[in-house]
CSV table of C-alpha atoms and ligand atoms in Angstrom, one decimal:
chain,number,residue,atom,x,y,z
J,26,MET,CA,68.5,6.6,-4.8
J,27,ASP,CA,68.8,3.3,-3.1
J,28,LYS,CA,71.1,3.2,-0.1
J,29,LEU,CA,73.5,0.6,-1.5
J,30,ARG,CA,74.1,2.5,-4.7
J,31,LYS,CA,74.4,5.8,-2.8
J,32,ALA,CA,77.1,4.2,-0.5
J,33,ASN,CA,79.1,2.8,-3.5
J,34,ILE,CA,79.0,6.1,-5.3
J,35,TYR,CA,80.0,8.0,-2.2
J,36,ILE,CA,83.0,5.6,-1.7
J,37,ASP,CA,84.1,6.0,-5.3
J,38,GLU,CA,84.2,9.8,-4.9
J,39,ASN,CA,85.9,9.8,-1.5
J,40,ARG,CA,88.2,6.8,-1.6
J,41,ILE,CA,91.5,7.4,0.4
J,42,PRO,CA,94.6,7.1,-1.8
J,43,ARG,CA,96.2,3.6,-1.2
J,44,GLU,CA,99.5,5.1,-0.2
J,45,LYS,CA,98.0,6.9,2.8
J,46,LEU,CA,96.7,3.7,4.3
J,47,PRO,CA,98.4,0.8,6.2
J,48,VAL,CA,100.0,-1.6,3.7
J,49,PHE,CA,98.5,-5.0,4.6
J,50,HIS,CA,95.9,-4.2,7.4
J,51,VAL,CA,92.3,-3.9,6.3
J,52,THR,CA,90.9,-0.4,6.7
J,53,PRO,CA,87.7,1.2,5.3
J,54,PRO,CA,88.2,2.8,1.9
J,55,CYS,CA,86.9,6.0,3.6
J,56,GLY,CA,84.9,6.7,6.7
J,57,TRP,CA,84.5,4.4,9.7
J,58,MET,CA,85.0,0.7,10.3
J,59,ASN,CA,84.3,-1.5,13.3
J,60,ASP,CA,83.8,-5.3,13.9
J,61,PRO,CA,84.9,-7.9,11.3
J,62,ASN,CA,81.8,-9.7,9.9
J,63,GLY,CA,81.1,-12.6,7.7
J,64,PHE,CA,84.7,-13.9,7.8
J,65,SER,CA,84.3,-17.0,5.7
J,66,ALA,CA,85.5,-19.0,2.6
J,67,TYR,CA,83.3,-19.0,-0.5
J,68,GLN,CA,84.3,-20.7,-3.7
J,69,GLY,CA,87.9,-21.0,-2.6
J,70,LYS,CA,88.3,-17.3,-1.7
J,71,VAL,CA,88.2,-15.7,1.8
J,72,HIS,CA,85.7,-13.0,2.3
J,73,LEU,CA,85.8,-10.4,5.0
J,74,PHE,CA,82.9,-8.0,5.7
J,75,TYR,CA,82.9,-5.3,8.3
J,76,GLN,CA,80.8,-2.8,10.2
J,77,PHE,CA,81.0,0.3,8.0
J,78,HIS,CA,79.8,3.9,8.0
J,79,PRO,CA,81.2,5.3,4.8
J,80,TYR,CA,79.9,8.9,5.3
J,81,SER,CA,82.0,10.0,8.3
J,82,GLU,CA,84.9,9.0,10.5
J,83,ILE,CA,82.6,8.2,13.4
J,84,TRP,CA,80.1,5.4,13.9
J,85,GLY,CA,76.7,5.8,12.1
J,86,PRO,CA,74.0,3.7,10.5
J,87,MET,CA,75.8,0.4,9.9
J,88,HIS,CA,76.5,-1.0,6.4
J,89,TRP,CA,78.5,-4.1,5.6
J,90,GLY,CA,81.7,-3.2,3.7
J,91,HIS,CA,83.4,-6.1,1.8
J,92,TYR,CA,86.9,-7.4,0.9
J,93,GLU,CA,88.1,-10.7,-0.5
J,94,THR,CA,91.6,-12.2,-0.4
J,95,LYS,CA,93.4,-15.3,-1.5
J,96,ASP,CA,96.1,-15.1,1.2
J,97,PHE,CA,94.9,-12.9,4.1
J,98,ILE,CA,97.5,-10.2,3.2
J,99,LYS,CA,96.5,-8.8,-0.1
J,100,TRP,CA,92.9,-7.6,0.0
J,101,ILE,CA,90.6,-6.7,-2.9
J,102,GLU,CA,87.9,-4.1,-2.2
J,103,LEU,CA,84.4,-5.1,-3.3
J,104,PRO,CA,81.1,-3.1,-3.4
J,105,VAL,CA,79.3,-2.6,-0.1
J,106,ALA,CA,77.3,-5.8,0.5
J,107,LEU,CA,74.5,-4.6,2.9
J,108,ALA,CA,72.9,-1.3,3.6
J,109,PRO,CA,70.2,-0.5,6.2
J,110,ASP,CA,67.4,-0.3,3.7
J,111,GLN,CA,64.5,-2.4,5.1
J,112,THR,CA,62.1,-1.7,7.9
J,113,TYR,CA,63.5,-4.6,9.9
J,114,ASP,CA,67.1,-3.2,9.7
J,115,GLU,CA,66.6,0.5,9.1
J,116,ALA,CA,68.6,1.4,12.3
J,117,GLY,CA,71.5,-0.7,11.1
J,118,CYS,CA,72.9,-4.0,9.7
J,119,PHE,CA,74.8,-5.0,12.8
J,120,SER,CA,77.5,-7.6,13.1
J,121,GLY,CA,77.2,-11.2,12.0
J,122,SER,CA,78.8,-14.0,10.1
J,123,GLY,CA,78.9,-15.9,6.8
J,124,ILE,CA,78.9,-19.5,5.5
J,125,GLU,CA,79.2,-21.3,2.2
J,126,THR,CA,76.0,-23.2,1.4
J,127,GLU,CA,74.6,-25.1,-1.6
J,128,ASN,CA,72.5,-22.1,-2.5
J,129,GLY,CA,75.3,-19.5,-2.3
J,130,HIS,CA,77.2,-17.4,0.2
J,131,LEU,CA,74.9,-16.9,3.2
J,132,LEU,CA,75.3,-13.9,5.5
J,133,VAL,CA,73.6,-13.8,8.9
J,134,TYR,CA,73.4,-10.4,10.5
J,135,THR,CA,71.5,-8.5,13.2
J,136,GLY,CA,68.8,-6.2,11.8
J,137,VAL,CA,68.2,-3.3,14.2
J,138,MET,CA,64.9,-1.4,14.3
J,139,GLU,CA,63.5,1.2,16.6
J,140,LYS,CA,59.8,1.6,17.5
J,141,GLU,CA,58.1,4.4,19.4
J,142,ALA,CA,56.1,3.1,22.4
J,143,ASP,CA,54.6,5.4,25.0
J,144,LYS,CA,56.7,8.2,23.6
J,145,GLU,CA,59.9,6.2,24.2
J,146,LYS,CA,62.1,4.7,21.6
J,147,VAL,CA,62.4,0.9,21.9
J,148,THR,CA,65.1,-0.9,20.1
J,149,TYR,CA,64.6,-4.4,18.7
J,150,GLN,CA,67.4,-6.6,17.4
J,151,ASN,CA,66.6,-9.6,15.2
J,152,GLN,CA,68.6,-12.0,13.1
J,153,CYS,CA,68.4,-11.7,9.3
J,154,LEU,CA,69.8,-13.4,6.2
J,155,ALA,CA,71.2,-12.4,2.9
J,156,LEU,CA,72.3,-14.7,0.1
J,157,GLY,CA,74.9,-13.8,-2.5
J,158,ASP,CA,77.5,-14.9,-5.1
J,159,GLY,CA,80.6,-13.4,-3.5
J,160,LYS,CA,79.8,-9.9,-4.9
J,161,LYS,CA,76.2,-9.1,-4.7
J,162,TYR,CA,73.9,-10.0,-1.8
J,163,THR,CA,70.1,-10.1,-1.6
J,164,LYS,CA,68.2,-10.0,1.7
J,165,LEU,CA,65.7,-12.9,2.1
J,166,GLU,CA,62.0,-12.3,2.0
J,167,GLN,CA,61.6,-14.4,5.2
J,168,ASN,CA,63.6,-11.8,7.2
J,169,PRO,CA,63.9,-11.5,10.1
J,170,VAL,CA,64.3,-15.2,10.5
J,171,ILE,CA,64.9,-15.1,14.3
J,172,THR,CA,63.1,-12.5,16.4
J,173,GLY,CA,63.4,-11.8,20.1
J,174,GLU,CA,59.9,-13.4,20.5
J,175,MET,CA,61.6,-16.8,20.0
J,176,LEU,CA,63.6,-16.3,23.2
J,177,PRO,CA,62.4,-17.4,26.6
J,178,GLU,CA,60.7,-14.9,28.8
J,179,HIS,CA,62.9,-12.3,30.5
J,180,PHE,CA,65.6,-12.5,27.9
J,181,SER,CA,66.4,-9.1,26.3
J,182,ARG,CA,64.9,-8.3,22.9
J,183,GLU,CA,66.9,-5.1,22.8
J,184,HIS,CA,70.3,-6.7,23.3
J,185,PHE,CA,70.2,-9.7,21.0
J,186,ARG,CA,72.9,-9.5,18.4
J,187,ASP,CA,76.0,-10.7,16.5
J,188,PRO,CA,75.0,-14.2,15.2
J,189,LYS,CA,77.8,-16.6,14.4
J,190,ILE,CA,76.8,-19.6,12.2
J,191,TRP,CA,78.4,-23.0,11.6
J,192,LYS,CA,77.4,-26.4,10.3
J,193,GLU,CA,77.4,-29.8,11.9
J,194,ASN,CA,76.1,-33.2,10.8
J,195,ASP,CA,72.6,-32.5,12.0
J,196,GLY,CA,72.3,-29.1,10.5
J,197,TYR,CA,73.2,-25.5,11.2
J,198,TYR,CA,73.9,-23.9,14.6
J,199,MET,CA,74.1,-20.2,15.5
J,200,VAL,CA,75.3,-18.5,18.7
J,201,VAL,CA,74.0,-15.0,19.5
J,202,GLY,CA,74.9,-12.5,22.2
J,203,ASN,CA,72.2,-11.7,24.7
J,204,LYS,CA,71.5,-10.8,28.3
J,205,THR,CA,68.6,-11.3,30.7
J,206,ASP,CA,66.3,-8.5,31.8
J,207,GLN,CA,68.2,-8.7,35.1
J,208,GLY,CA,71.3,-7.8,33.3
J,209,VAL,CA,73.2,-11.2,33.2
J,210,PRO,CA,75.2,-11.5,30.0
J,211,GLN,CA,74.8,-14.8,28.1
J,212,VAL,CA,75.2,-16.6,24.8
J,213,VAL,CA,72.1,-18.3,23.3
J,214,LEU,CA,72.1,-21.1,20.8
J,215,PHE,CA,69.8,-21.8,17.8
J,216,HIS,CA,69.5,-24.7,15.4
J,217,SER,CA,68.1,-25.1,11.9
J,218,GLU,CA,68.0,-27.8,9.3
J,219,ASP,CA,68.0,-25.4,6.3
J,220,ALA,CA,69.6,-22.3,7.7
J,221,ILE,CA,66.3,-20.4,7.2
J,222,LYS,CA,63.8,-21.8,9.8
J,223,TRP,CA,65.4,-21.6,13.2
J,224,ASN,CA,64.6,-23.0,16.7
J,225,TYR,CA,65.8,-21.8,20.0
J,226,VAL,CA,67.9,-24.5,21.7
J,227,SER,CA,69.6,-23.3,25.0
J,228,VAL,CA,71.6,-20.8,26.9
J,229,LEU,CA,75.1,-22.0,25.8
J,230,ALA,CA,76.9,-20.1,28.6
J,231,SER,CA,76.2,-17.2,30.9
J,232,ASP,CA,78.1,-15.0,33.4
J,233,ARG,CA,77.3,-17.2,36.4
J,234,ASP,CA,79.8,-15.3,38.7
J,235,GLY,CA,78.7,-11.8,37.7
J,236,MET,CA,82.3,-10.9,37.0
J,237,LEU,CA,82.3,-10.5,33.2
J,238,GLY,CA,80.6,-7.3,32.3
J,239,THR,CA,77.2,-6.2,31.2
J,240,MET,CA,76.7,-7.8,27.7
J,241,TRP,CA,78.6,-10.4,25.7
J,242,GLU,CA,79.0,-9.1,22.2
J,243,CYS,CA,80.2,-11.0,19.2
J,244,PRO,CA,80.2,-14.7,20.4
J,245,ASP,CA,82.1,-17.4,18.5
J,246,PHE,CA,82.1,-21.1,19.3
J,247,PHE,CA,84.4,-23.7,17.8
J,248,TYR,CA,86.4,-26.9,18.2
J,249,LEU,CA,90.2,-26.5,18.1
J,250,ASP,CA,92.9,-29.0,18.9
J,251,GLU,CA,90.5,-31.2,20.8
J,252,GLU,CA,89.0,-28.4,22.9
J,253,TYR,CA,85.8,-26.4,22.7
J,254,ILE,CA,86.4,-22.7,22.7
J,255,LEU,CA,83.9,-19.9,23.3
J,256,ILE,CA,84.9,-16.3,22.5
J,257,THR,CA,82.9,-13.3,23.5
J,258,SER,CA,83.6,-9.5,23.8
J,259,PRO,CA,82.1,-8.5,27.2
J,260,GLN,CA,81.3,-4.8,27.7
J,261,ASP,CA,82.2,-2.8,30.8
J,262,LEU,CA,84.6,-4.9,32.8
J,263,CYS,CA,86.4,-3.9,35.9
J,264,ALA,CA,90.1,-4.6,35.7
J,265,THR,CA,91.6,-7.7,37.3
J,266,GLU,CA,95.0,-9.3,36.8
J,267,GLU,CA,93.7,-10.9,33.7
J,268,PHE,CA,91.5,-8.1,32.1
J,269,HIS,CA,91.8,-4.4,31.5
J,270,ASN,CA,89.1,-1.8,32.2
J,271,GLY,CA,86.3,-1.5,29.8
J,272,ASN,CA,85.4,-3.7,26.9
J,273,ASN,CA,87.6,-6.8,26.5
J,274,SER,CA,87.7,-9.8,24.2
J,275,VAL,CA,88.0,-13.1,26.1
J,276,TYR,CA,88.0,-16.9,25.6
J,277,TYR,CA,86.5,-19.6,27.7
J,278,MET,CA,87.8,-23.1,28.1
J,279,GLY,CA,85.8,-26.0,29.6
J,280,LYS,CA,83.5,-28.8,28.8
J,281,TYR,CA,80.8,-28.9,26.3
J,282,ASP,CA,77.7,-31.0,27.2
J,283,LYS,CA,76.6,-31.7,23.6
J,284,LYS,CA,73.4,-33.3,24.7
J,285,GLN,CA,72.1,-30.4,26.8
J,286,HIS,CA,73.9,-27.9,24.6
J,287,VAL,CA,75.5,-26.2,27.5
J,288,PHE,CA,79.2,-25.1,27.7
J,289,HIS,CA,80.5,-25.4,31.3
J,290,TYR,CA,83.5,-23.1,31.2
J,291,GLU,CA,86.2,-23.5,33.8
J,292,ARG,CA,88.7,-20.8,32.8
J,293,VAL,CA,88.4,-17.4,31.1
J,294,TYR,CA,91.4,-15.6,29.6
J,295,SER,CA,91.9,-12.4,27.7
J,296,LEU,CA,92.8,-12.7,24.0
J,297,ASP,CA,94.9,-9.6,23.7
J,298,ASP,CA,96.5,-7.3,26.2
J,299,GLY,CA,97.2,-4.2,24.0
J,300,PHE,CA,95.2,-1.0,23.8
J,301,ASP,CA,93.2,-1.9,20.7
J,302,PHE,CA,91.6,-5.3,20.2
J,303,TYR,CA,87.9,-6.0,20.1
J,304,ALA,CA,85.1,-8.1,18.5
J,305,PRO,CA,87.3,-10.8,16.9
J,306,GLN,CA,85.8,-13.4,14.6
J,307,THR,CA,87.3,-16.7,13.5
J,308,MET,CA,86.9,-18.8,10.3
J,309,LEU,CA,87.9,-22.2,9.2
J,310,ALA,CA,90.2,-21.8,6.2
J,311,PRO,CA,89.9,-24.2,3.3
J,312,ASP,CA,93.1,-25.8,4.5
J,313,GLY,CA,91.8,-26.5,8.0
J,314,ARG,CA,93.4,-23.6,9.8
J,315,ARG,CA,91.4,-21.7,12.4
J,316,ILE,CA,92.1,-18.0,11.6
J,317,MET,CA,91.0,-15.1,13.8
J,318,ILE,CA,90.8,-11.4,12.9
J,319,GLY,CA,89.9,-8.6,15.3
J,320,TRP,CA,89.0,-5.0,15.2
J,321,MET,CA,92.2,-3.2,16.2
J,322,GLN,CA,90.6,-0.4,18.0
J,323,SER,CA,89.1,0.3,21.5
J,324,TRP,CA,85.6,1.9,21.7
J,325,ASP,CA,86.8,4.2,24.5
J,326,SER,CA,90.1,5.6,23.2
J,327,ASN,CA,90.3,6.5,19.6
J,328,ILE,CA,93.4,8.5,19.0
J,329,ARG,CA,93.0,9.0,15.3
J,330,PRO,CA,94.3,12.5,14.2
J,331,ALA,CA,91.3,14.8,13.5
J,332,ASP,CA,92.2,15.4,9.9
J,333,GLN,CA,92.5,11.7,9.0
J,334,LYS,CA,89.6,10.8,6.7
J,335,TRP,CA,89.5,7.1,7.6
J,336,SER,CA,88.9,5.6,11.0
J,337,CYS,CA,90.0,2.2,12.4
J,338,MET,CA,91.5,-1.0,11.0
J,339,MET,CA,91.7,-4.8,11.5
J,340,THR,CA,94.5,-6.8,13.1
J,341,ILE,CA,96.6,-9.1,11.0
J,342,PRO,CA,94.7,-12.4,10.6
J,343,ARG,CA,96.1,-14.9,13.1
J,344,GLU,CA,96.4,-18.7,13.2
J,345,LEU,CA,95.1,-20.2,16.4
J,346,HIS,CA,96.3,-23.3,18.2
J,347,ILE,CA,96.1,-24.6,21.7
J,348,GLU,CA,99.1,-25.5,23.8
J,349,GLN,CA,99.3,-26.1,27.5
J,350,GLY,CA,95.7,-25.1,28.0
J,351,ARG,CA,96.0,-21.7,26.3
J,352,ILE,CA,95.4,-20.2,22.9
J,353,LEU,CA,98.5,-19.4,20.8
J,354,GLN,CA,98.1,-16.7,18.2
J,355,ASN,CA,100.5,-16.2,15.4
J,356,PRO,CA,100.4,-14.1,12.2
J,357,VAL,CA,99.2,-16.0,9.2
J,358,ARG,CA,102.2,-17.8,7.6
J,359,GLU,CA,101.4,-16.0,4.3
J,360,ILE,CA,103.1,-12.9,5.6
J,361,GLU,CA,106.4,-14.6,5.0
J,362,ASN,CA,105.8,-14.4,1.2
J,363,TYR,CA,106.1,-10.6,1.5
J,364,HIS,CA,109.3,-10.6,3.5
J,365,ARG,CA,112.1,-8.5,1.8
J,366,ASN,CA,115.5,-7.3,2.7
J,367,ALA,CA,116.4,-9.6,5.6
J,368,VAL,CA,118.6,-8.3,8.4
J,369,CYS,CA,120.0,-10.8,11.0
J,370,TYR,CA,122.0,-10.4,14.1
J,371,GLN,CA,123.3,-13.3,16.2
J,372,ASN,CA,124.3,-12.9,19.8
J,373,LYS,CA,124.3,-9.1,19.7
J,374,GLU,CA,125.0,-7.4,23.0
J,375,ILE,CA,122.6,-4.7,24.0
J,376,SER,CA,123.5,-2.4,26.8
J,377,GLY,CA,122.4,1.1,27.4
J,378,ASN,CA,120.8,2.7,24.3
J,379,CYS,CA,121.5,0.9,21.0
J,380,GLN,CA,120.5,1.7,17.5
J,381,MET,CA,121.6,-0.5,14.5
J,382,GLU,CA,121.9,1.3,11.2
J,383,ASP,CA,120.0,-1.4,9.2
J,384,ILE,CA,117.1,-1.8,11.7
J,385,HIS,CA,114.4,0.8,11.2
J,386,GLY,CA,111.1,1.2,9.4
J,387,ARG,CA,107.4,1.3,9.9
J,388,VAL,CA,106.3,-1.7,7.9
J,389,LEU,CA,108.1,-4.8,9.1
J,390,ASP,CA,108.2,-8.1,10.8
J,391,MET,CA,110.9,-8.4,13.4
J,392,THR,CA,111.7,-11.2,15.9
J,393,VAL,CA,113.9,-10.4,18.8
J,394,GLU,CA,115.0,-13.3,21.1
J,395,ILE,CA,116.7,-12.5,24.3
J,396,VAL,CA,119.1,-15.4,24.8
J,397,LEU,CA,120.9,-14.1,27.8
J,398,GLY,CA,119.9,-11.3,30.0
J,399,ASP,CA,121.2,-9.6,33.1
J,400,PHE,CA,118.9,-6.6,33.4
J,401,HIS,CA,115.8,-5.2,35.1
J,402,GLN,CA,114.3,-3.5,32.0
J,403,PHE,CA,114.5,-4.1,28.3
J,404,THR,CA,112.7,-1.8,25.9
J,405,ILE,CA,112.1,-1.8,22.2
J,406,SER,CA,111.3,1.8,21.2
J,407,PHE,CA,109.8,2.2,17.7
J,408,ALA,CA,108.2,4.8,15.4
J,409,GLN,CA,111.0,6.8,17.0
J,410,ASN,CA,112.9,10.1,16.2
J,411,GLU,CA,114.0,13.1,18.2
J,412,ARG,CA,110.4,13.9,19.0
J,413,TYR,CA,108.4,10.7,19.1
J,414,HIS,CA,108.6,7.2,20.3
J,415,THR,CA,106.3,4.3,21.4
J,416,ASP,CA,107.8,1.8,23.8
J,417,PHE,CA,107.3,-1.9,24.6
J,418,THR,CA,109.1,-2.7,27.9
J,419,ILE,CA,109.8,-6.0,29.6
J,420,GLN,CA,110.2,-5.5,33.4
J,421,LYS,CA,111.9,-8.7,34.3
J,422,ASP,CA,111.8,-8.8,38.1
J,423,SER,CA,108.2,-7.9,38.4
J,424,LYS,CA,107.3,-10.0,35.3
J,425,MET,CA,105.4,-7.1,33.8
J,426,ILE,CA,105.0,-5.7,30.3
J,427,GLU,CA,104.5,-2.0,29.7
J,428,MET,CA,103.2,-0.5,26.5
J,429,ASN,CA,103.7,3.2,26.4
J,430,ARG,CA,102.4,5.5,23.6
J,431,THR,CA,102.5,8.7,25.5
J,432,TYR,CA,105.1,10.2,23.1
J,433,SER,CA,103.6,8.8,19.9
J,434,GLY,CA,102.2,12.2,19.0
J,435,MET,CA,98.7,11.6,20.3
J,436,VAL,CA,96.7,14.7,21.1
J,437,ARG,CA,93.8,13.0,22.9
J,438,ASP,CA,93.7,12.4,26.7
J,439,ALA,CA,93.2,8.7,26.1
J,440,ALA,CA,94.8,5.6,27.6
J,441,ALA,CA,98.5,5.9,26.8
J,442,ILE,CA,100.2,3.4,29.2
J,443,ARG,CA,99.0,-0.2,29.7
J,444,LYS,CA,100.6,-2.7,32.0
J,445,SER,CA,100.1,-6.4,32.0
J,446,LYS,CA,101.5,-9.4,33.8
J,447,ILE,CA,103.7,-11.6,31.6
J,448,LYS,CA,101.4,-14.6,31.4
J,449,THR,CA,103.5,-17.0,29.3
J,450,SER,CA,104.6,-20.3,30.7
J,451,THR,CA,108.2,-20.2,29.8
J,452,ASP,CA,111.2,-18.2,31.0
J,453,LYS,CA,112.2,-17.5,27.4
J,454,LEU,CA,111.7,-14.0,26.1
J,455,GLN,CA,111.0,-13.8,22.4
J,456,LEU,CA,109.1,-10.9,20.8
J,457,ARG,CA,107.7,-10.8,17.3
J,458,LEU,CA,106.8,-7.2,16.3
J,459,ILE,CA,104.6,-6.6,13.3
J,460,LEU,CA,104.5,-2.9,12.3
J,461,ASP,CA,102.3,-1.5,9.6
J,462,LYS,CA,102.6,2.3,9.7
J,463,TYR,CA,100.1,3.0,12.5
J,464,SER,CA,99.9,-0.2,14.4
J,465,ALA,CA,102.1,-2.6,16.4
J,466,GLU,CA,101.2,-6.2,17.1
J,467,ILE,CA,103.6,-7.9,19.5
J,468,PHE,CA,103.5,-11.6,19.8
J,469,LEU,CA,105.3,-12.8,23.0
J,470,ASN,CA,106.9,-16.3,23.2
J,471,ASP,CA,105.4,-17.8,20.0
J,472,GLY,CA,102.1,-16.1,20.4
J,473,GLN,CA,101.3,-17.1,24.0
J,474,GLN,CA,100.4,-13.5,24.7
J,475,VAL,CA,99.6,-10.7,22.3
J,476,PHE,CA,99.6,-6.9,22.5
J,477,SER,CA,97.9,-4.9,19.7
J,478,SER,CA,97.9,-1.2,19.6
J,479,THR,CA,97.5,1.7,17.2
J,480,PHE,CA,99.5,5.0,17.2
J,481,TYR,CA,99.4,7.7,14.6
J,482,THR,CA,103.0,9.0,14.7
J,483,PRO,CA,104.1,10.9,11.6
J,484,LEU,CA,105.8,8.4,9.3
J,485,GLU,CA,109.2,10.0,9.2
J,486,ALA,CA,109.7,8.8,12.8
J,487,ASP,CA,110.9,5.3,11.6
J,488,GLY,CA,113.7,4.7,14.1
J,489,ILE,CA,114.0,1.6,16.3
J,490,ARG,CA,116.1,1.6,19.5
J,491,PHE,CA,116.8,-1.1,22.0
J,492,ILE,CA,117.3,0.1,25.6
J,493,CYS,CA,118.6,-2.1,28.3
J,494,ASP,CA,119.5,-1.1,31.9
J,495,GLY,CA,121.9,-4.0,32.2
J,496,LYS,CA,123.2,-6.4,29.5
J,497,ALA,CA,121.2,-8.5,27.1
J,498,VAL,CA,122.3,-10.8,24.4
J,499,VAL,CA,119.8,-11.0,21.5
J,500,ASN,CA,119.2,-12.6,18.2
J,501,ILE,CA,117.3,-10.4,15.7
J,502,GLU,CA,115.7,-11.3,12.5
J,503,LYS,CA,114.0,-8.5,10.6
J,504,TYR,CA,112.2,-8.2,7.3
J,505,GLU,CA,110.6,-5.3,5.5
J,506,ILE,CA,107.1,-6.2,4.3
J,507,VAL,CA,106.5,-5.2,0.7
J,508,VAL,CA,103.1,-5.7,-0.9
J,509,ASP,CA,102.8,-4.5,-4.4
F,603,FRU,C1,80.6,-4.6,18.8
F,603,FRU,C2,79.3,-4.1,18.4
F,603,FRU,C3,78.3,-5.2,18.1
F,603,FRU,C4,77.4,-4.6,17.2
F,603,FRU,C5,78.2,-3.7,16.4
F,603,FRU,C6,77.5,-2.4,15.9
F,603,FRU,O1,81.7,-3.7,18.6
F,603,FRU,O2,78.7,-3.2,19.4
F,603,FRU,O3,77.7,-5.8,19.2
F,603,FRU,O4,76.7,-5.6,16.3
F,603,FRU,O5,79.3,-3.3,17.2
F,603,FRU,O6,78.3,-1.7,15.0
């Protein structure tokens, strides 16, 4: 049986009941999900594909799963779009992107193949195309359209993946993650007039200081609020004040020399300081908004319960803007259409351990603004009952945030506490907490800093507590999120 059909039949027989899954975060229908792929608009709808292994809860030969949406909140599952069924992609259809063209919806992905040479397996990663109508996609006969042979000498043919395509006046451009044979991570740029025949252009950016890991995965390059932004997901970082250990997702700001096609970055920042955020991808929505979605999972610490038959999820899509030289991220405004049962408190005094009768739940959108504070520590403790809790703590004197999921019920010896500097530019303290059963995304000070994390606490733990070692005066606005 062909691999696409086989995957679709398997999914139909093993689909996880809707009520077991998060309410508005994209998950696989069964099995394993990683990076967002092909996030793009086509004929007025938004499409999201993703790295998908339907057959087990761990990574395996990569397919592209597929969803569409009209509002980034309610997602419709569509048949699997790509399966690793050709010689040039038989080891996997790796990450890539999508774009609307005159000929249809074009997907660009990395075809991975393995060859035996001197009794050793050698991996090749090449860029391939598939064209579709929003439901069904056909791989092009010309595949692979970009091979490692088109790269300059001493650039890796083994680590050459994750193409992101966009269009300009003079044709199509594509950035791809790569590294040199000496191990320097870089992003390479290609150009094409028809999106099929491509030419190598330049190294758009590379790790000139040797500080940013071993390989830059999932590059994205775009213009936003009069700045050029490069995003990559570098592997294997050592922690600094800005970055945490392991794989991070970062953005670079600087100057783009459009003639030489070189991006001279001056500053690099982390995109998210939670436990679980990787491989984000952005799209330009039909109304002009730049929207980013990320994989809400870390490669190194998956704490999914062993009996859960689905693995991993995406973040809520986020609107991006630039203010004071930094990216601001905020949940797409469409979430507000699903707000129900408002609860508001004005100038509420919090001191010691406080619980409000009408503030609880595991699927919600809550903003807490600290208007006056005389304290060292202020904690929001959620997914909480006598046995469990996950805590987000502001340590005011040291200007630190601590995320703590030690008591979330996790049974893996994985990262449970993460600390980060408060990096926002104002003294104000405002937190927006988006909860969806097994995840928390916290947007600090209008999205100047974000913390995304998963936790798999039993759902009956739905309490929320505020803990303050002094006195805080807060305004709270809380909504349940109901998606039918
Ligand atoms: C990032 C990544 C990509 C690759 C994909 C494979 O998480 O490693 O570089 O294309 O996952 O599933």
